[in-house]
Every structure is written in structure tokens, then in C-alpha cells.
mmCIF file with all atom_site columns, N, CA and C in Angstrom:
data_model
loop_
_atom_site.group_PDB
_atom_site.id
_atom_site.type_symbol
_atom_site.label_atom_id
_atom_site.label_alt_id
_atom_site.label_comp_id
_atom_site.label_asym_id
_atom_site.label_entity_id
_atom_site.label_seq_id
_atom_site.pdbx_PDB_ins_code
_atom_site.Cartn_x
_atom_site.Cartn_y
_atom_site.Cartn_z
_atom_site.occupancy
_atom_site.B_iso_or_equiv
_atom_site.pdbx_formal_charge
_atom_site.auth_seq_id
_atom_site.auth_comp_id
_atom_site.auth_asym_id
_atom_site.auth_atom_id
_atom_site.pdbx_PDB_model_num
ATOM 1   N N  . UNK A 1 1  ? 92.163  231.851 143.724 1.00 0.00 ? 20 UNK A N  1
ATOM 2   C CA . UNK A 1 1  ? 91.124  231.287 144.554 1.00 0.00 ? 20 UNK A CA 1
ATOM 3   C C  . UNK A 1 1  ? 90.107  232.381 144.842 1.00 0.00 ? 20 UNK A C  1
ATOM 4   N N  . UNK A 1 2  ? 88.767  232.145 144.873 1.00 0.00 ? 21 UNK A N  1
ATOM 5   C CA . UNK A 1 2  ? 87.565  232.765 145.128 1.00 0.00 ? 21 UNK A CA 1
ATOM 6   C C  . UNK A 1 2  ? 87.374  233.170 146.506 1.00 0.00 ? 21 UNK A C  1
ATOM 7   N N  . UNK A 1 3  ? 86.843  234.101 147.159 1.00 0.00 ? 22 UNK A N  1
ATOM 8   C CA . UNK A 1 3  ? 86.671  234.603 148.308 1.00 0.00 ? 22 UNK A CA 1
ATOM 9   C C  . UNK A 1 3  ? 84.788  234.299 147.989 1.00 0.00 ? 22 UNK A C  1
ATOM 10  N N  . UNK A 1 4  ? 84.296  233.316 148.547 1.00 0.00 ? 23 UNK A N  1
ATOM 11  C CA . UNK A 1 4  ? 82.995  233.710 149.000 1.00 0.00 ? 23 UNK A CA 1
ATOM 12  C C  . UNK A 1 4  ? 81.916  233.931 150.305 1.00 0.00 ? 23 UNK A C  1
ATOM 13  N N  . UNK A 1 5  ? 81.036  234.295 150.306 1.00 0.00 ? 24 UNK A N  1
ATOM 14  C CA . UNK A 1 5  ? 80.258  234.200 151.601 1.00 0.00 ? 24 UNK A CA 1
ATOM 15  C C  . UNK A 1 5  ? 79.086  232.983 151.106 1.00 0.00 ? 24 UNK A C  1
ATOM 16  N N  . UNK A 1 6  ? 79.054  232.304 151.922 1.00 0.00 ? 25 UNK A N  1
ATOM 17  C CA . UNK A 1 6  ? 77.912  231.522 151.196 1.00 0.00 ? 25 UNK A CA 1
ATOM 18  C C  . UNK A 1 6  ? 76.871  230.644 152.747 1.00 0.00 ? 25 UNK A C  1
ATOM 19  N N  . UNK A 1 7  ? 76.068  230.502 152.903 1.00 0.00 ? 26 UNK A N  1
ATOM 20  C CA . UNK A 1 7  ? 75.134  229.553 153.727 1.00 0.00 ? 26 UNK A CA 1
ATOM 21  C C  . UNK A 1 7  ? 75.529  227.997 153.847 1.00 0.00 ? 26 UNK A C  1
ATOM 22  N N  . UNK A 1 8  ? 76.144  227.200 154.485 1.00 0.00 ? 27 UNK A N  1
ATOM 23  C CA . UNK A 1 8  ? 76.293  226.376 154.297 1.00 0.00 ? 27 UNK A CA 1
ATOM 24  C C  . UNK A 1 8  ? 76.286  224.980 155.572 1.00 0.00 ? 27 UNK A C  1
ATOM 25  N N  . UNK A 1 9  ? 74.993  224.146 155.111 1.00 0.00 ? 28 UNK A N  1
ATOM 26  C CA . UNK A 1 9  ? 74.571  223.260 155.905 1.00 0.00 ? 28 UNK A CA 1
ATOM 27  C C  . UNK A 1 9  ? 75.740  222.670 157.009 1.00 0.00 ? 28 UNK A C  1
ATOM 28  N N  . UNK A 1 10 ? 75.513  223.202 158.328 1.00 0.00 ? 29 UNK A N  1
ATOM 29  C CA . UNK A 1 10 ? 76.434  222.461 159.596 1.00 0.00 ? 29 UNK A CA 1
ATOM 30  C C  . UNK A 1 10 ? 76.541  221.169 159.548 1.00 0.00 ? 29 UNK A C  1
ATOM 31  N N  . UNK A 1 11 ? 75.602  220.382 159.448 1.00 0.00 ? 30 UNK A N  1
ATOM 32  C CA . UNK A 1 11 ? 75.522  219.050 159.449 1.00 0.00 ? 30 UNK A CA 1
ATOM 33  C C  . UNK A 1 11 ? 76.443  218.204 158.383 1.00 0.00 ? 30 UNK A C  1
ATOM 34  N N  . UNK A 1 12 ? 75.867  218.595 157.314 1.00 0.00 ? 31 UNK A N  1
ATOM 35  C CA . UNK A 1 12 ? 76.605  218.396 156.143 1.00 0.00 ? 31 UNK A CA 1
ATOM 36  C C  . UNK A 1 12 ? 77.891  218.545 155.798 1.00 0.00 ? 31 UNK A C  1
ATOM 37  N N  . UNK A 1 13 ? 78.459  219.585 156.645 1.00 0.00 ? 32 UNK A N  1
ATOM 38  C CA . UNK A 1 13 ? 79.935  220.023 156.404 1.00 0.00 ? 32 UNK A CA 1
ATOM 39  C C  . UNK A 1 13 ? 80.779  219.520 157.304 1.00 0.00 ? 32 UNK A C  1
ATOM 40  N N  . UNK A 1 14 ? 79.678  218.758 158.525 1.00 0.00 ? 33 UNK A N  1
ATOM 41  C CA . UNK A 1 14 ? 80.585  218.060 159.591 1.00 0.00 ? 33 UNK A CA 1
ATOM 42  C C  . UNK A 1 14 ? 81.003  216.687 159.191 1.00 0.00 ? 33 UNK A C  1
ATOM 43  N N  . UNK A 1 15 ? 79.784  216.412 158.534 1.00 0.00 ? 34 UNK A N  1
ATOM 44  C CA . UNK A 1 15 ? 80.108  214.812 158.012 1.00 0.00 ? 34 UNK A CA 1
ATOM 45  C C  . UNK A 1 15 ? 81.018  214.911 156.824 1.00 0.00 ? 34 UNK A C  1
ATOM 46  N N  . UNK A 1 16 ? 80.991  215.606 156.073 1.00 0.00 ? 35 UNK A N  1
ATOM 47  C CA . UNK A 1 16 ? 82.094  215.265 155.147 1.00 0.00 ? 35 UNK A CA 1
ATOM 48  C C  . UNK A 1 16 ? 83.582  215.573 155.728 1.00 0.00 ? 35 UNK A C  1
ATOM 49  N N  . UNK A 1 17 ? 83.661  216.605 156.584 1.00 0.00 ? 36 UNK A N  1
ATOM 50  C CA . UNK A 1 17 ? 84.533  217.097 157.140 1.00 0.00 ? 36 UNK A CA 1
ATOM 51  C C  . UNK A 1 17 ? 85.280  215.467 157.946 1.00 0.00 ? 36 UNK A C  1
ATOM 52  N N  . UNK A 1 18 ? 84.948  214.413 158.427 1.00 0.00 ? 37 UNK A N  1
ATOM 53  C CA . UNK A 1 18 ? 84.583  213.746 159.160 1.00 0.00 ? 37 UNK A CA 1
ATOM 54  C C  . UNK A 1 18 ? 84.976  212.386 157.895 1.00 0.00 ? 37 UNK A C  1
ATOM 55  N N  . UNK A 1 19 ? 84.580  212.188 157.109 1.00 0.00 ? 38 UNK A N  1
ATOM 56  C CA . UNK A 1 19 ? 84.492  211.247 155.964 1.00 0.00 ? 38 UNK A CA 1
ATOM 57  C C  . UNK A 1 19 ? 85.739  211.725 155.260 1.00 0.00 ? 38 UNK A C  1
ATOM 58  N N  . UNK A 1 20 ? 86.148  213.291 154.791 1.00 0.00 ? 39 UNK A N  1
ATOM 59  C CA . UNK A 1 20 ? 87.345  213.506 154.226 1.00 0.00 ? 39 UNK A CA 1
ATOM 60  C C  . UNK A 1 20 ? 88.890  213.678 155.163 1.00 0.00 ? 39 UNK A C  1
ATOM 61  N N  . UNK A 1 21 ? 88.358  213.455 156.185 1.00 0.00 ? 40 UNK A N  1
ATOM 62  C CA . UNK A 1 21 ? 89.253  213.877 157.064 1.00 0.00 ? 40 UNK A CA 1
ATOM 63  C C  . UNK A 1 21 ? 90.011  215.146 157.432 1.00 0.00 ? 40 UNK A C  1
ATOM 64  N N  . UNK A 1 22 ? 88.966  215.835 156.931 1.00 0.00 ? 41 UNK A N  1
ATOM 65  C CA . UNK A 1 22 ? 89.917  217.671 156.761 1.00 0.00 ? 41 UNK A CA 1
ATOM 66  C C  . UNK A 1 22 ? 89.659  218.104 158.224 1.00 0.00 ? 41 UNK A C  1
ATOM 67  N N  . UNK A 1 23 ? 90.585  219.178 158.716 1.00 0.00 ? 42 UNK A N  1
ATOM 68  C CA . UNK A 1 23 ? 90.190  219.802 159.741 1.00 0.00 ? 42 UNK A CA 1
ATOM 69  C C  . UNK A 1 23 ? 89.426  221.236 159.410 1.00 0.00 ? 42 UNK A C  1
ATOM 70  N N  . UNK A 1 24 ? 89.671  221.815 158.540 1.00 0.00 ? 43 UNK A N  1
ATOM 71  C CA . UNK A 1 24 ? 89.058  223.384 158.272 1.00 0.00 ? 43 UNK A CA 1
ATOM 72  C C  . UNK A 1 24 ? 87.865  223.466 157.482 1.00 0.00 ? 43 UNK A C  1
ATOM 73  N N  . UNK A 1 25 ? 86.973  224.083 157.648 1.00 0.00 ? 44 UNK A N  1
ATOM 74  C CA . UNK A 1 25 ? 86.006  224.521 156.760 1.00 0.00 ? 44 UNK A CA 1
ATOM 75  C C  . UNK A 1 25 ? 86.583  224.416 155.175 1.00 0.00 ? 44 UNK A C  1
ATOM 76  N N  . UNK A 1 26 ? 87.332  225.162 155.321 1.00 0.00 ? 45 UNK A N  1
ATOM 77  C CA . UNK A 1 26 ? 88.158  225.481 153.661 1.00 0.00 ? 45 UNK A CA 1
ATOM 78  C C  . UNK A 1 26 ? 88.696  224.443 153.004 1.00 0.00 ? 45 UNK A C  1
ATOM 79  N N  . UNK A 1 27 ? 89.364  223.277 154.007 1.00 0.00 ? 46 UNK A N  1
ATOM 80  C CA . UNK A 1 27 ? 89.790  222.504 152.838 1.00 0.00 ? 46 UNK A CA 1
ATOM 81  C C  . UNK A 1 27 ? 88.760  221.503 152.907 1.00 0.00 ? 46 UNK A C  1
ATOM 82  N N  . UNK A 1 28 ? 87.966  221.285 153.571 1.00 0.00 ? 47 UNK A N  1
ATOM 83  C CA . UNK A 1 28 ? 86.297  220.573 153.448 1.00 0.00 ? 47 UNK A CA 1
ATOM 84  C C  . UNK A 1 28 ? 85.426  220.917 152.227 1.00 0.00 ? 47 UNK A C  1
ATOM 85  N N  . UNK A 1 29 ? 85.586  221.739 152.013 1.00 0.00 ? 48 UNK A N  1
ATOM 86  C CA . UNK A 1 29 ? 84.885  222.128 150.535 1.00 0.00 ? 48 UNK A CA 1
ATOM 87  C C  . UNK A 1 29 ? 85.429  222.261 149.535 1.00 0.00 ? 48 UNK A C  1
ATOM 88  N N  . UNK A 1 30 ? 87.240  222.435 149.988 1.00 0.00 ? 49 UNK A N  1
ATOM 89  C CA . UNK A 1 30 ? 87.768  221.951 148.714 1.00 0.00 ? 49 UNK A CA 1
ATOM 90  C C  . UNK A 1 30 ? 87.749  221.147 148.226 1.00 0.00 ? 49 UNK A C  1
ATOM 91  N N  . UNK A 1 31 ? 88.206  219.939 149.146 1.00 0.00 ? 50 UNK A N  1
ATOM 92  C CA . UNK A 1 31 ? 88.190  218.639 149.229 1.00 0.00 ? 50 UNK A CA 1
ATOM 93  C C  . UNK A 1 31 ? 86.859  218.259 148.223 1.00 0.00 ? 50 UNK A C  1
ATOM 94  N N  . UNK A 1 32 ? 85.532  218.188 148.896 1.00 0.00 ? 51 UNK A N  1
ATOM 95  C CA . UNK A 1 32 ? 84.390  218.018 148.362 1.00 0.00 ? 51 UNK A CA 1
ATOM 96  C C  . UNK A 1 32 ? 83.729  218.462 147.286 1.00 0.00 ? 51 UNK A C  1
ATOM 97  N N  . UNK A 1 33 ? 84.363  219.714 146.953 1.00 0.00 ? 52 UNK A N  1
ATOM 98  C CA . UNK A 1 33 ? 84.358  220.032 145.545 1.00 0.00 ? 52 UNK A CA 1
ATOM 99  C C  . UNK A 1 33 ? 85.664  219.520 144.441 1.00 0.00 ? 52 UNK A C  1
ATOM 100 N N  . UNK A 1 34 ? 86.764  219.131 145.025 1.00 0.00 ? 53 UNK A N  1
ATOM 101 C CA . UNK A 1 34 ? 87.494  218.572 144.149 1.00 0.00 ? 53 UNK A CA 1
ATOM 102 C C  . UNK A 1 34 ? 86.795  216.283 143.969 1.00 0.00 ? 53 UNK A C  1
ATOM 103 N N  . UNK A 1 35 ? 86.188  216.023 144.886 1.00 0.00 ? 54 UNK A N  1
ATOM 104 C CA . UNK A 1 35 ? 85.624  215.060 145.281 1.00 0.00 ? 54 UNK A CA 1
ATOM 105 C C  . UNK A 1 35 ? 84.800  214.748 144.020 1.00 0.00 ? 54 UNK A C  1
ATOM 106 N N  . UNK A 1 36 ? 83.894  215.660 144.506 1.00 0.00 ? 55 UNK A N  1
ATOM 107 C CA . UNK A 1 36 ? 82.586  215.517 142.907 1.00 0.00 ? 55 UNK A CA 1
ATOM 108 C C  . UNK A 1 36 ? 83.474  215.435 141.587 1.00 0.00 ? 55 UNK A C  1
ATOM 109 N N  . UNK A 1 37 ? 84.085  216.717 141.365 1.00 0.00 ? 56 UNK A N  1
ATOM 110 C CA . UNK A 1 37 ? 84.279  216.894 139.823 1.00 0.00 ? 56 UNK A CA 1
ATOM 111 C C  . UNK A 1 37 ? 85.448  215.798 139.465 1.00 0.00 ? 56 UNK A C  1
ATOM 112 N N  . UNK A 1 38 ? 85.979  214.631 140.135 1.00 0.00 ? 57 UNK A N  1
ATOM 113 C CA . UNK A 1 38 ? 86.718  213.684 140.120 1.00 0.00 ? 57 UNK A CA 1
ATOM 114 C C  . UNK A 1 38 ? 85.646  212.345 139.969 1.00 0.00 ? 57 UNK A C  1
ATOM 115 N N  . UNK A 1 39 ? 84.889  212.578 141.121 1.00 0.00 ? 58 UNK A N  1
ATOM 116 C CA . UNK A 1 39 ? 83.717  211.088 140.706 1.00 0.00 ? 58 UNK A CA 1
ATOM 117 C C  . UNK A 1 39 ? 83.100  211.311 139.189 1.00 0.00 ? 58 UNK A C  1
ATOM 118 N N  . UNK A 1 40 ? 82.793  212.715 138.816 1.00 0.00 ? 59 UNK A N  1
ATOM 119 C CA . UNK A 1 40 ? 82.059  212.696 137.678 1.00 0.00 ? 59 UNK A CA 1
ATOM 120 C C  . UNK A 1 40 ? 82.849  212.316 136.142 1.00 0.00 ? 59 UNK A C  1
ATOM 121 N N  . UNK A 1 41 ? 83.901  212.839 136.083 1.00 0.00 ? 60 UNK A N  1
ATOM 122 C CA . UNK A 1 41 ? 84.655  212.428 135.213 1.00 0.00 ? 60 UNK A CA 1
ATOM 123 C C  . UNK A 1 41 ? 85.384  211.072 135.658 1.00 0.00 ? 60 UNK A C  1
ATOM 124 N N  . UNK A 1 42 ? 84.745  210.169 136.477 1.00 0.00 ? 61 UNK A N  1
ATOM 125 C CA . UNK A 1 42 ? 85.392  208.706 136.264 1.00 0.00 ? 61 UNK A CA 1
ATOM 126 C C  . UNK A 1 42 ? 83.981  208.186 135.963 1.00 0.00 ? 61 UNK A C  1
ATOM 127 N N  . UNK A 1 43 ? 82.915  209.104 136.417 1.00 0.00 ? 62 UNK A N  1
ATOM 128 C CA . UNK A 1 43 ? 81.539  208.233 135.525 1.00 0.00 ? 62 UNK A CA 1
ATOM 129 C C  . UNK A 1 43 ? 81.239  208.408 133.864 1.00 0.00 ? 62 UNK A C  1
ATOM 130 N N  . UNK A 1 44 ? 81.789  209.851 133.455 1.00 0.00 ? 63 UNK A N  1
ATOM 131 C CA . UNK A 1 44 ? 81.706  209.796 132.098 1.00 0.00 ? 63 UNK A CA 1
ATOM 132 C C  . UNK A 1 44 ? 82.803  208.714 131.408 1.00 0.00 ? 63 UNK A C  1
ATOM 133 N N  . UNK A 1 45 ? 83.936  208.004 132.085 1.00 0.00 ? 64 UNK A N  1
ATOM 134 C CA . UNK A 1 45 ? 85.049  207.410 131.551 1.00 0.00 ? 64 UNK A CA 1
ATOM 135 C C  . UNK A 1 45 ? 84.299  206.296 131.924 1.00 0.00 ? 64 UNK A C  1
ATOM 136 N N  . UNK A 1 46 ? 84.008  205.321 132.625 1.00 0.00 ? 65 UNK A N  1
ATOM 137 C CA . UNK A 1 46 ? 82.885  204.448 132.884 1.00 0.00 ? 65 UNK A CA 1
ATOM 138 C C  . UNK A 1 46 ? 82.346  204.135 131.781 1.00 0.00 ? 65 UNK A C  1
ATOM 139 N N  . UNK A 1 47 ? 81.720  205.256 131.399 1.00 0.00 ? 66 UNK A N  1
ATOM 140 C CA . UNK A 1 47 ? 80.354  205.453 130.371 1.00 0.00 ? 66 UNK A CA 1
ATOM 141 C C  . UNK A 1 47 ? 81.267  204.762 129.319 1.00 0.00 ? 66 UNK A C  1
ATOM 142 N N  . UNK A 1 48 ? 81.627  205.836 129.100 1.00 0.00 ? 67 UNK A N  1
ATOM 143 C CA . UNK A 1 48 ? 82.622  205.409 127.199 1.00 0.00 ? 67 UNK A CA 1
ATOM 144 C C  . UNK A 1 48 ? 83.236  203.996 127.537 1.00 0.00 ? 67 UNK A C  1
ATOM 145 N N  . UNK A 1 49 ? 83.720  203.653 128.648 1.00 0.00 ? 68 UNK A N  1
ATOM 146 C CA . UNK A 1 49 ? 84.209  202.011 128.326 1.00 0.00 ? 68 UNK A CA 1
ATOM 147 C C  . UNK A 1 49 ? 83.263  201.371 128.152 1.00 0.00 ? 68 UNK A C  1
ATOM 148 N N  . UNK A 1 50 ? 81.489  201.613 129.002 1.00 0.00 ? 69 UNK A N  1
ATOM 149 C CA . UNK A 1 50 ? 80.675  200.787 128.437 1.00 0.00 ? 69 UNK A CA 1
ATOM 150 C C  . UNK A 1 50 ? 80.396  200.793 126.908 1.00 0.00 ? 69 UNK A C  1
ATOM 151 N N  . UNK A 1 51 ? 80.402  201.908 126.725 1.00 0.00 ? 70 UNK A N  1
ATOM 152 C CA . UNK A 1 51 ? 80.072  202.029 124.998 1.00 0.00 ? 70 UNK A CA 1
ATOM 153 C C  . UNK A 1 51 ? 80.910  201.374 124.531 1.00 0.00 ? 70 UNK A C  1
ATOM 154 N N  . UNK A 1 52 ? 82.263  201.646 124.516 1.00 0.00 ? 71 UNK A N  1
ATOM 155 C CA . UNK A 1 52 ? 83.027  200.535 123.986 1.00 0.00 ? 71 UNK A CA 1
ATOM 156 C C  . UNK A 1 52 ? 83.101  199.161 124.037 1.00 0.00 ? 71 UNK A C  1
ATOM 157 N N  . UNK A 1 53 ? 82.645  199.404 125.262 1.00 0.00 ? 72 UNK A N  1
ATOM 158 C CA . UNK A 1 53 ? 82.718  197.377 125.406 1.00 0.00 ? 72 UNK A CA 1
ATOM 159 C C  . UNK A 1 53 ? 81.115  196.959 124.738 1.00 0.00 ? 72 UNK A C  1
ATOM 160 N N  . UNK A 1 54 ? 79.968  197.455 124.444 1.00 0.00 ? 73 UNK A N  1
ATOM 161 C CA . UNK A 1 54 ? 78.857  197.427 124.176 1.00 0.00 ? 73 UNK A CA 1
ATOM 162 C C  . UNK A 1 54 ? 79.474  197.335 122.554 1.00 0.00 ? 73 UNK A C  1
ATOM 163 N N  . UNK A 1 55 ? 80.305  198.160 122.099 1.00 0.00 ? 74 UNK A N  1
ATOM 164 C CA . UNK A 1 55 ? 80.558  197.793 120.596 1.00 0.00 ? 74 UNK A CA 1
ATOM 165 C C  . UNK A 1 55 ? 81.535  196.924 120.274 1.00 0.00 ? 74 UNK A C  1
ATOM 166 N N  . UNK A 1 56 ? 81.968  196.025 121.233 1.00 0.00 ? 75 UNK A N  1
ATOM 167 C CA . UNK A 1 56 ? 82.557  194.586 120.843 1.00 0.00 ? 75 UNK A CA 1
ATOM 168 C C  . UNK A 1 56 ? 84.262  195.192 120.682 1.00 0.00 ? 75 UNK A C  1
ATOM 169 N N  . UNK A 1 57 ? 84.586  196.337 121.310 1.00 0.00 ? 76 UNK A N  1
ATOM 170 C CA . UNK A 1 57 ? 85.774  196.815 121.245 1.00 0.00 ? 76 UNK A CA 1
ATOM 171 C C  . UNK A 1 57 ? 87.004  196.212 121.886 1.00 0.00 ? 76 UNK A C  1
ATOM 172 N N  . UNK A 1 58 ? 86.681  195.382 123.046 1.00 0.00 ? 77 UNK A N  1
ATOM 173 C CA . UNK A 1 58 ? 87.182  194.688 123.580 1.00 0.00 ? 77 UNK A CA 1
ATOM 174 C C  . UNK A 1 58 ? 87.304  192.911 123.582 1.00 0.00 ? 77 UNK A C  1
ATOM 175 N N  . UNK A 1 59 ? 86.225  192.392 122.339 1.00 0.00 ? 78 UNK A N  1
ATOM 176 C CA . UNK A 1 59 ? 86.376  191.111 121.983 1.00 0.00 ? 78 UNK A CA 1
ATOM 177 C C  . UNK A 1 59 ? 87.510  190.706 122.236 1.00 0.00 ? 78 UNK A C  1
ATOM 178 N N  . UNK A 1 60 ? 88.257  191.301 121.281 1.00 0.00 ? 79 UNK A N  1
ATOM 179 C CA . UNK A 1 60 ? 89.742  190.449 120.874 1.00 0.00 ? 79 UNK A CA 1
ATOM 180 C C  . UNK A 1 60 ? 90.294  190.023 122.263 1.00 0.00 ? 79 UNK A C  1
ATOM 181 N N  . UNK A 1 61 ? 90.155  190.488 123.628 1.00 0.00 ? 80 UNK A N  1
ATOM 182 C CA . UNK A 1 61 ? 90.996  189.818 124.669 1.00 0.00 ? 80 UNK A CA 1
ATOM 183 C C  . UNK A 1 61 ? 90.330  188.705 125.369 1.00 0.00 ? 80 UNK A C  1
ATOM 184 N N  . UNK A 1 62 ? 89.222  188.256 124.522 1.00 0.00 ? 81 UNK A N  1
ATOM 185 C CA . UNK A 1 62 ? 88.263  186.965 124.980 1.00 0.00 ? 81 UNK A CA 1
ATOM 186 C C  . UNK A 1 62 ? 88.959  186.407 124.530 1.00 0.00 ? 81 UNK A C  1
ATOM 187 N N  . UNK A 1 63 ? 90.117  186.249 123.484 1.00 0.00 ? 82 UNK A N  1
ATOM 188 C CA . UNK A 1 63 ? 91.240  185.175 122.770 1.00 0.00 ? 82 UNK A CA 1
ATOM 189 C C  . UNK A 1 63 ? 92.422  184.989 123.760 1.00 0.00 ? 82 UNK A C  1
ATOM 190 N N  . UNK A 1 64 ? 92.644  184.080 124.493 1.00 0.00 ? 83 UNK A N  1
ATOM 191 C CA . UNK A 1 64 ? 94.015  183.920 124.844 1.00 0.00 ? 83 UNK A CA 1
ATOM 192 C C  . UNK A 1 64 ? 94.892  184.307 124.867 1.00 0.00 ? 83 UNK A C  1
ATOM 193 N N  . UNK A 1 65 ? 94.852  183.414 123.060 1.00 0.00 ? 84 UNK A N  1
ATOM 194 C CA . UNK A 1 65 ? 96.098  183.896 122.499 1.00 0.00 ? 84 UNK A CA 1
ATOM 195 C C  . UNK A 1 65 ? 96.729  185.343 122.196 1.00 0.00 ? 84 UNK A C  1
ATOM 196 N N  . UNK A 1 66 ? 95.588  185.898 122.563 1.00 0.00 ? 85 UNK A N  1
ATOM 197 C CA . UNK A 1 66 ? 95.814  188.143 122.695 1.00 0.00 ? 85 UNK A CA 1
ATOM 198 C C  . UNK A 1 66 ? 96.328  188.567 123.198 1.00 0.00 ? 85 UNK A C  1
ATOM 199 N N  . UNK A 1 67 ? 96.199  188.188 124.377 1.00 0.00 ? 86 UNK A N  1
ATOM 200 C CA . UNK A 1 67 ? 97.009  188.245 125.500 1.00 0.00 ? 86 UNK A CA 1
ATOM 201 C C  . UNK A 1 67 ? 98.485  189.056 125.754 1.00 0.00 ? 86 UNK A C  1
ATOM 202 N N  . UNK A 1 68 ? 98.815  189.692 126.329 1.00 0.00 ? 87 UNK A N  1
ATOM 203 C CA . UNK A 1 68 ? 99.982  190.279 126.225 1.00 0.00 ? 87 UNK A CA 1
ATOM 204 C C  . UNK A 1 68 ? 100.566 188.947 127.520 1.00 0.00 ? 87 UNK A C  1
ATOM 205 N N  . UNK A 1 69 ? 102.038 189.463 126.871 1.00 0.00 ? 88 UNK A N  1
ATOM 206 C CA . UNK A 1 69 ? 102.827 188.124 127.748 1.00 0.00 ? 88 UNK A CA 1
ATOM 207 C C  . UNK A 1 69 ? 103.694 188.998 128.056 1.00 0.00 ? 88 UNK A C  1
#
């Protein structure tokens, strides 16, 4: 783990602090940095299912009969 000094908006760190439910500075920005890099890689996975579903990859379960039973 990184030791930094850094500037960081009061306001901003209260509300997430507040929204993530953390009590410490430290795990508030963990939190919020583990936060992002989790939303972003479920938007690139998003993405590719649209592509996939945009290339008819998923037709076959418009059949019924496809269906897993």
C-alpha cells in the first residue's frame, strides 16, 4: 500500500464517506477507488454484451425451444 499526501475535497470525502458507509478517511478512498475501477469494468462488460447482442449473438434464445430446462 502507498503512503500519500494529497489535497483532498472535504465535502466530497464526506459524502462518499456517508454514501459508502466508511468511517475513516482511508477506507473512504479505498472504498471509492475500489468503487470506480469496479463500475468501469462492468461498463466495458456492458459494452461487449452490447456488441454481442448488436451481432445477433444472442438470437438463438428468441427460440423457446433453446431454452435450457
Amino acid at each position: 500500500m502507498s503512503k500519500l499526501l494529497i489535497d483532498v475535497d472535504d465535502e466530497a470525502l464526506a459524502q462518499a464517506q456517508r454514501l459508502l458507509g466508511t468511517s475513516t478517511k482511508k477506507d473512504t478512498v479505498n472504498a471509492a477507488l475500489n468503487e470506480v475501477a469496479k463500475r468501469l469494468e462492468r461498463v466495458a462488460a456492458l459494452g461487449a454484451l452490447s456488441e454481442m447482442a448488436e451481432q445477433g449473438d444472442f438470437d438463438i434464445l428468441l427460440d423457446k425451444d433453446n431454452y435450457r430446462r
